[in-house]
Short mmCIF file of C-alpha atoms and ligand atoms in Angstrom, two decimals:
data_model
loop_
_atom_site.label_atom_id
_atom_site.label_comp_id
_atom_site.label_asym_id
_atom_site.label_seq_id
_atom_site.Cartn_x
_atom_site.Cartn_y
_atom_site.Cartn_z
CA MET Y 75 111.96 73.02 141.38
CA LEU Y 76 113.16 70.99 138.44
CA LEU Y 77 110.62 71.78 135.76
CA SER Y 78 108.15 74.56 134.99
CA LEU Y 79 105.47 73.98 132.39
CA VAL Y 80 104.47 77.31 130.86
CA MET Y 81 101.12 77.48 129.14
CA PRO Y 82 99.74 80.54 127.36
CA CYS Y 83 95.95 80.48 127.40
CA PHE Y 84 93.58 82.60 125.40
CA ASN Y 85 89.95 81.55 125.71
CA GLU Y 86 90.81 78.02 126.77
CA ALA Y 87 88.18 77.60 129.52
CA GLU Y 88 87.14 74.25 128.07
CA ASN Y 89 90.70 72.99 127.98
CA VAL Y 90 92.59 73.99 131.11
CA ASP Y 91 91.15 71.27 133.35
CA ALA Y 92 91.75 68.58 130.76
CA MET Y 93 95.25 69.94 130.23
CA HIS Y 94 96.00 69.79 133.96
CA ASP Y 95 94.72 66.20 134.15
CA ALA Y 96 96.72 65.18 131.10
CA ILE Y 97 99.90 66.60 132.64
CA LEU Y 98 99.17 64.88 135.93
CA ALA Y 99 98.69 61.57 134.12
CA ALA Y 100 101.80 61.98 132.00
CA PHE Y 101 104.04 62.96 134.93
CA GLU Y 102 102.71 60.45 137.42
CA GLY Y 103 105.56 58.84 139.30
CA CYS Y 104 108.20 61.01 137.60
CA GLY Y 105 109.91 61.54 140.93
CA PHE Y 106 110.72 65.24 140.72
CA ALA Y 107 109.07 68.54 141.64
CA TYR Y 108 107.38 70.50 138.86
CA GLU Y 109 105.07 73.47 138.65
CA LEU Y 110 102.49 74.75 136.20
CA VAL Y 111 102.55 78.36 135.03
CA PHE Y 112 99.36 79.43 133.31
CA VAL Y 113 99.26 82.80 131.58
CA ASP Y 114 95.75 84.00 130.94
CA ASP Y 115 96.22 86.25 127.93
CA GLY Y 116 93.12 88.40 128.41
CA SER Y 117 90.60 85.61 127.89
CA ARG Y 118 86.93 86.53 127.73
CA ASP Y 119 85.43 83.11 128.37
CA GLY Y 120 86.02 82.50 132.06
CA THR Y 121 89.41 80.87 131.63
CA PHE Y 122 90.75 82.66 134.69
CA GLY Y 123 87.90 81.47 136.91
CA ARG Y 124 88.61 77.90 135.86
CA LEU Y 125 92.30 78.38 136.51
CA CYS Y 126 91.65 79.76 140.00
CA ALA Y 127 89.44 76.79 140.82
CA LEU Y 128 92.12 74.50 139.49
CA ARG Y 129 94.75 76.18 141.65
CA GLU Y 130 92.57 75.65 144.71
CA ARG Y 131 91.86 72.00 144.15
CA SER Y 132 95.07 70.75 142.57
CA ALA Y 133 97.88 69.18 144.55
CA LEU Y 134 100.38 70.63 142.06
CA PRO Y 135 101.97 74.05 142.53
CA ILE Y 136 100.15 76.32 140.09
CA ARG Y 137 101.22 79.87 139.32
CA LEU Y 138 98.66 82.09 137.61
CA LEU Y 139 99.23 85.27 135.63
CA ARG Y 140 96.36 87.28 134.33
CA PHE Y 141 97.00 89.91 131.67
CA SER Y 142 95.08 93.17 131.67
CA ARG Y 143 94.08 92.47 128.06
CA ASN Y 144 95.02 90.20 125.17
CA PHE Y 145 98.69 90.82 124.40
CA GLY Y 146 99.22 87.83 122.13
CA LYS Y 147 100.95 84.49 122.54
CA GLU Y 148 104.44 85.92 122.20
CA SER Y 149 103.93 88.22 125.18
CA ALA Y 150 102.34 85.38 127.13
CA ILE Y 151 105.40 83.23 126.49
CA TYR Y 152 107.68 86.01 127.74
CA ALA Y 153 105.61 86.51 130.88
CA GLY Y 154 105.43 82.79 131.54
CA LEU Y 155 109.17 82.37 131.13
CA SER Y 156 109.93 85.28 133.43
CA HIS Y 157 107.77 83.80 136.20
CA ALA Y 158 108.91 80.20 135.81
CA LYS Y 159 111.16 79.00 138.61
CA GLY Y 160 112.29 75.65 137.22
CA ALA Y 161 115.80 74.65 136.22
CA TYR Y 162 114.13 73.49 133.02
CA VAL Y 163 111.18 75.17 131.36
CA THR Y 164 108.73 73.63 128.92
CA LEU Y 165 106.56 75.74 126.66
CA ILE Y 166 103.37 73.95 125.74
CA ASP Y 167 100.00 74.99 124.34
CA ALA Y 168 96.99 74.67 126.58
CA ASP Y 169 94.75 73.07 123.97
CA LEU Y 170 96.08 69.48 124.26
CA GLN Y 171 97.41 69.51 120.72
CA GLN Y 172 100.85 68.84 122.12
CA PRO Y 173 101.12 65.70 124.28
CA PRO Y 174 102.50 66.44 127.79
CA ALA Y 175 104.18 63.02 127.83
CA LEU Y 176 106.57 64.38 125.23
CA ALA Y 177 107.64 67.13 127.63
CA LEU Y 178 108.85 64.46 130.02
CA GLU Y 179 110.74 62.81 127.18
CA MET Y 180 112.35 66.16 126.34
CA LEU Y 181 113.46 66.62 129.93
CA ARG Y 182 114.94 63.13 130.10
CA HIS Y 183 116.80 63.80 126.88
CA LEU Y 184 118.34 66.99 128.29
CA GLU Y 185 119.35 65.18 131.45
CA ARG Y 186 121.08 62.52 129.39
CA HIS Y 187 122.76 65.05 127.08
CA PRO Y 188 124.43 67.82 129.08
CA GLU Y 189 125.90 69.31 125.90
CA GLU Y 190 122.42 70.18 124.60
CA ASP Y 191 120.30 73.03 125.92
CA CYS Y 192 116.93 72.63 124.29
CA VAL Y 193 114.70 69.96 122.86
CA ALA Y 194 112.09 71.22 120.42
CA ALA Y 195 109.29 69.32 118.76
CA PHE Y 196 108.55 69.66 115.09
CA GLN Y 197 105.54 68.42 113.20
CA GLU Y 198 106.26 65.79 110.62
CA ARG Y 199 102.89 65.71 109.02
CA ARG Y 200 100.41 68.53 109.21
CA HIS Y 201 96.69 68.44 108.79
CA GLU Y 202 96.63 71.58 106.71
CA GLY Y 203 95.57 72.65 103.25
CA LYS Y 204 98.06 72.42 100.37
CA GLY Y 205 98.06 76.19 99.91
CA ILE Y 206 99.05 76.93 103.50
CA VAL Y 207 101.70 74.20 103.51
CA PHE Y 208 103.22 75.66 100.33
CA LEU Y 209 103.23 79.19 101.75
CA LYS Y 210 104.82 78.03 105.00
CA LYS Y 211 107.54 76.17 103.12
CA ALA Y 212 108.24 79.23 100.99
CA PHE Y 213 108.44 81.35 104.13
CA TYR Y 214 110.99 79.08 105.80
CA ARG Y 215 113.12 78.98 102.66
CA LEU Y 216 113.00 82.77 102.40
CA MET Y 217 113.89 83.23 106.05
CA ASN Y 218 116.83 80.86 105.87
CA ARG Y 219 118.12 82.67 102.80
CA MET Y 220 117.68 86.19 104.11
CA THR Y 221 118.66 85.87 107.74
CA GLU Y 222 121.68 84.57 109.58
CA ILE Y 223 119.51 82.34 111.73
CA GLU Y 224 118.32 78.86 110.96
CA PHE Y 225 114.61 78.04 110.90
CA VAL Y 226 113.58 74.43 111.02
CA GLN Y 227 110.59 73.46 108.94
CA GLY Y 228 107.55 72.68 111.07
CA ALA Y 229 109.28 73.49 114.37
CA SER Y 230 106.81 74.68 116.97
CA ASP Y 231 107.10 76.62 120.19
CA PHE Y 232 106.67 73.32 122.00
CA ARG Y 233 110.06 72.86 123.61
CA THR Y 234 111.97 72.28 126.82
CA MET Y 235 114.91 74.51 127.64
CA ARG Y 236 117.62 74.74 130.20
CA ARG Y 237 117.63 77.74 132.55
CA SER Y 238 120.61 79.32 130.75
CA MET Y 239 118.65 79.46 127.50
CA VAL Y 240 115.54 80.77 129.23
CA ASP Y 241 117.58 83.60 130.75
CA ALA Y 242 119.07 84.37 127.34
CA ILE Y 243 115.58 84.64 125.86
CA LEU Y 244 114.45 86.86 128.72
CA SER Y 245 117.41 89.16 128.14
CA MET Y 246 115.96 90.00 124.73
CA GLY Y 247 113.56 92.71 125.76
CA GLU Y 248 112.28 93.64 122.34
CA HIS Y 249 108.65 94.53 121.97
CA ASN Y 250 108.18 92.85 118.63
CA ARG Y 251 108.62 89.30 119.71
CA PHE Y 252 108.93 86.73 116.98
CA SER Y 253 109.61 83.71 119.15
CA LYS Y 254 110.70 81.34 116.40
CA GLY Y 255 113.41 83.84 115.50
CA ILE Y 256 114.36 84.55 119.10
CA PHE Y 257 114.76 80.84 119.92
CA SER Y 258 117.11 80.50 117.01
CA TRP Y 259 118.93 83.81 117.46
CA VAL Y 260 120.03 83.12 121.05
CA GLY Y 261 121.94 80.10 119.78
CA PHE Y 262 122.42 77.16 122.17
CA ARG Y 263 122.20 73.62 120.97
CA THR Y 264 118.73 72.43 120.06
CA HIS Y 265 117.74 68.87 119.44
CA TYR Y 266 114.62 68.31 117.34
CA ILE Y 267 112.20 65.48 117.83
CA PRO Y 268 109.19 64.76 115.64
CA TYR Y 269 105.64 64.74 116.89
CA SER Y 270 102.23 64.85 115.33
CA ALA Y 271 99.88 67.49 116.62
CA ARG Y 272 96.52 66.20 117.81
CA GLU Y 273 93.21 67.80 117.07
CA ARG Y 274 92.34 70.68 119.34
CA ASN Y 275 90.51 69.48 122.47
CA ALA Y 276 87.90 72.27 122.39
CA GLY Y 277 87.51 75.68 120.85
CA SER Y 278 89.14 76.83 117.64
CA THR Y 279 92.55 78.03 116.56
CA LYS Y 280 93.26 81.73 116.91
CA TRP Y 281 95.10 81.86 113.61
CA SER Y 282 93.52 83.09 110.42
CA THR Y 283 95.35 83.11 107.09
CA TRP Y 284 95.67 86.87 107.35
CA LYS Y 285 97.15 86.65 110.86
CA LEU Y 286 99.64 84.04 109.66
CA PHE Y 287 100.64 86.30 106.80
CA LYS Y 288 101.13 89.23 109.14
CA TYR Y 289 103.12 87.05 111.51
CA ALA Y 290 105.43 85.92 108.70
CA PHE Y 291 105.93 89.50 107.57
CA ASP Y 292 106.71 90.64 111.13
CA GLY Y 293 109.21 87.82 111.40
CA ILE Y 294 111.05 88.98 108.31
CA VAL Y 295 111.13 92.61 109.42
CA SER Y 296 112.26 91.61 112.92
CA PHE Y 297 115.19 89.49 111.85
CA THR Y 298 116.57 90.92 108.65
CA THR Y 299 117.05 94.26 106.99
CA MET Y 300 117.28 92.55 103.64
CA PRO Y 301 114.03 94.08 102.33
CA LEU Y 302 115.62 97.53 102.70
CA ARG Y 303 118.48 96.37 100.55
CA LEU Y 304 116.03 94.89 98.07
CA ALA Y 305 114.43 98.32 97.77
CA SER Y 306 117.83 99.82 96.99
CA PHE Y 307 118.47 97.11 94.42
CA ALA Y 308 115.10 97.79 92.82
CA GLY Y 309 116.05 101.47 92.58
CA VAL Y 310 119.42 100.72 91.01
CA GLY Y 311 117.81 98.20 88.66
CA ALA Y 312 115.19 100.70 87.52
CA SER Y 313 117.85 103.37 86.93
CA LEU Y 314 120.00 101.01 84.87
CA ALA Y 315 117.00 99.87 82.86
CA SER Y 316 116.03 103.48 82.15
CA ILE Y 317 119.55 104.30 80.89
CA VAL Y 318 119.43 101.32 78.54
CA TYR Y 319 116.00 102.36 77.33
CA MET Y 320 117.19 105.93 76.82
CA LEU Y 321 120.03 104.71 74.60
CA VAL Y 322 117.60 102.56 72.62
CA VAL Y 323 115.31 105.55 72.03
CA VAL Y 324 118.18 107.85 71.00
CA ILE Y 325 119.59 105.27 68.58
CA GLN Y 326 116.15 104.59 67.10
CA LYS Y 327 115.58 108.32 66.58
CA LEU Y 328 119.05 109.24 65.24
CA PHE Y 329 119.87 106.29 63.05
CA PHE Y 330 116.56 104.77 62.05
CA GLN Y 331 114.22 107.80 62.23
CA ILE Y 332 111.70 105.74 64.19
CA ASP Y 333 109.24 107.87 66.13
CA VAL Y 334 108.85 106.53 69.64
CA PRO Y 335 105.19 106.39 70.72
CA GLY Y 336 105.30 108.87 73.57
CA TYR Y 337 102.11 108.37 75.51
CA ALA Y 338 102.32 104.60 76.05
CA THR Y 339 105.99 104.75 77.02
CA LEU Y 340 105.38 107.53 79.51
CA ALA Y 341 102.39 105.83 81.05
CA VAL Y 342 104.32 102.58 81.54
CA LEU Y 343 107.37 104.33 82.94
CA ILE Y 344 105.40 106.45 85.37
CA LEU Y 345 103.51 103.44 86.65
CA LEU Y 346 106.65 101.36 86.96
CA LEU Y 347 108.65 104.01 88.79
CA GLY Y 348 105.68 104.98 90.95
CA GLY Y 349 105.28 101.33 91.90
CA ILE Y 350 108.92 100.89 92.83
CA GLU Y 351 108.89 104.13 94.80
CA LEU Y 352 105.79 103.24 96.78
CA PHE Y 353 107.08 99.74 97.39
CA SER Y 354 110.37 101.08 98.74
CA LEU Y 355 108.61 103.69 100.85
CA GLY Y 356 106.38 100.99 102.25
CA ILE Y 357 109.34 98.86 103.27
CA LEU Y 358 111.05 101.87 104.81
CA GLY Y 359 107.83 102.67 106.64
CA GLU Y 360 107.64 99.17 108.10
CA TYR Y 361 111.07 99.47 109.65
CA LEU Y 362 110.39 103.00 110.82
CA ALA Y 363 107.13 101.89 112.44
CA LYS Y 364 108.89 99.05 114.25
CA THR Y 365 111.62 101.43 115.42
CA TYR Y 366 108.96 103.86 116.63
CA VAL Y 367 107.17 101.22 118.66
CA GLU Y 368 110.42 99.89 120.12
CA SER Y 369 111.61 103.39 121.00
CA LYS Y 370 108.63 103.89 123.30
CA ARG Y 371 109.93 101.03 125.45
CA ARG Y 372 106.47 100.00 126.47
CA PRO Y 373 106.13 96.89 128.63
CA ILE Y 374 105.74 93.60 126.78
CA TYR Y 375 102.74 92.73 128.91
CA LEU Y 376 100.78 94.05 131.88
CA THR Y 377 99.36 91.83 134.56
CA ARG Y 378 96.14 92.35 136.38
CA GLU Y 379 96.85 89.62 138.88
CA VAL Y 380 99.67 87.26 139.73
CA LEU Y 381 98.81 84.33 141.98
CA GLU Y 382 101.68 82.38 143.47
CA PRO Y 383 101.31 78.63 144.07
CA LYS Y 384 99.21 77.86 147.14
CA GLN Y 385 101.89 75.63 148.58
CA GLU Y 386 104.43 78.47 148.60
CA LYS Y 387 102.09 80.84 150.36
CA ALA Y 388 101.42 78.31 153.11
CA GLN Y 389 105.08 77.89 153.86
N1 LIG I 161 97.25 81.93 122.63
C1 LIG I 161 97.51 83.01 123.48
N2 LIG I 161 97.23 84.28 123.04
C2 LIG I 161 96.71 84.52 121.81
C3 LIG I 161 96.48 83.42 120.95
C4 LIG I 161 96.77 82.14 121.40
O1 LIG I 161 97.99 82.83 124.60
O2 LIG I 161 96.47 85.69 121.49
C5 LIG I 161 97.55 80.55 123.11
C6 LIG I 161 96.39 79.58 122.99
O3 LIG I 161 95.54 79.63 124.11
C7 LIG I 161 97.09 78.24 122.88
C8 LIG I 161 98.38 78.61 122.14
O4 LIG I 161 98.57 80.00 122.31
O5 LIG I 161 97.40 77.69 124.15
C9 LIG I 161 98.33 78.25 120.67
O6 LIG I 161 97.21 78.88 120.06
P1 LIG I 161 96.31 78.15 118.97
O7 LIG I 161 95.93 76.79 119.45
O8 LIG I 161 95.22 79.08 118.62
O9 LIG I 161 97.32 78.04 117.77
P2 LIG I 161 97.62 76.76 116.86
O10 LIG I 161 97.76 75.58 117.79
O11 LIG I 161 96.46 76.64 115.96
O12 LIG I 161 98.90 77.10 116.18
MG1 LIG I 162 96.57 74.89 119.08
#
């Protein structure tokens, strides 16, 4: 098997057939064996039924994984990668936003360039609001500053990797999976090609602004301990500022007989220190919570069913 196409699906009943047909059209006459790996991430709209029917009627080898509940795209990616058999693996969304023809281009590129291990697509232009674009840019800048890994603006999960890179990703068994960070952390040489995402075929995106914000925050906590250091800096800063202020008050009192207005000063100081303390505790709590969850070593996903390709069973 040369290539596995891994597709996480959450409520994509309206899309999986179209996706299959689009892949078939794009790969027609490609001359090599490839398989489709669909991961049904706890869909509630009959996605799995559609996938089963697809597996029955399609001439392509189709592997199906069905989660016991919705574990999220990151878990679906992990599951898909661990069940993919190809020497190359492509990660692609099931909603037709990412053109399958590009996956073939990625594969050809890797075959031509043995020194590279991954081809990833990034979006040049996005159909998004100015606010979101600004926040995303700020996030990437922050991540590149704070962490040792490099994040490329607009890079998506849509990529084709060599087996060695896939195995490296699978060796990272962490529960909190921030794929963008993991792809970058494992190293390997990645080539970026531009693409423009199409409109979703059917259904709606599963991302809300709040979810995006949470995702960004998780990414930071997963890949850098810089916020902990920031909390320490805030503490040192507040202590230094209070020493300076203390000197100012003493000098005012001793040399200029100025009475310092007590109530206002106290109120401001208490609020300021309380704020810094809570902020630092919060950051500490975030890391502690992540450590707690990781320490339980729970599985990244649980499957209800795994269906091997029909062709393999027959053999
Ligand atoms: N997805 C998933 N589990 C989830 C959310 C999304 O497997 O909990 C899948 C979804 O079916 C799609 C891909 O991840 O194939 C990308 O999701 P979506 O289209 O909602 O994200 P966007 O394209 O808007 O970034
Ligand atoms: Mg999408």
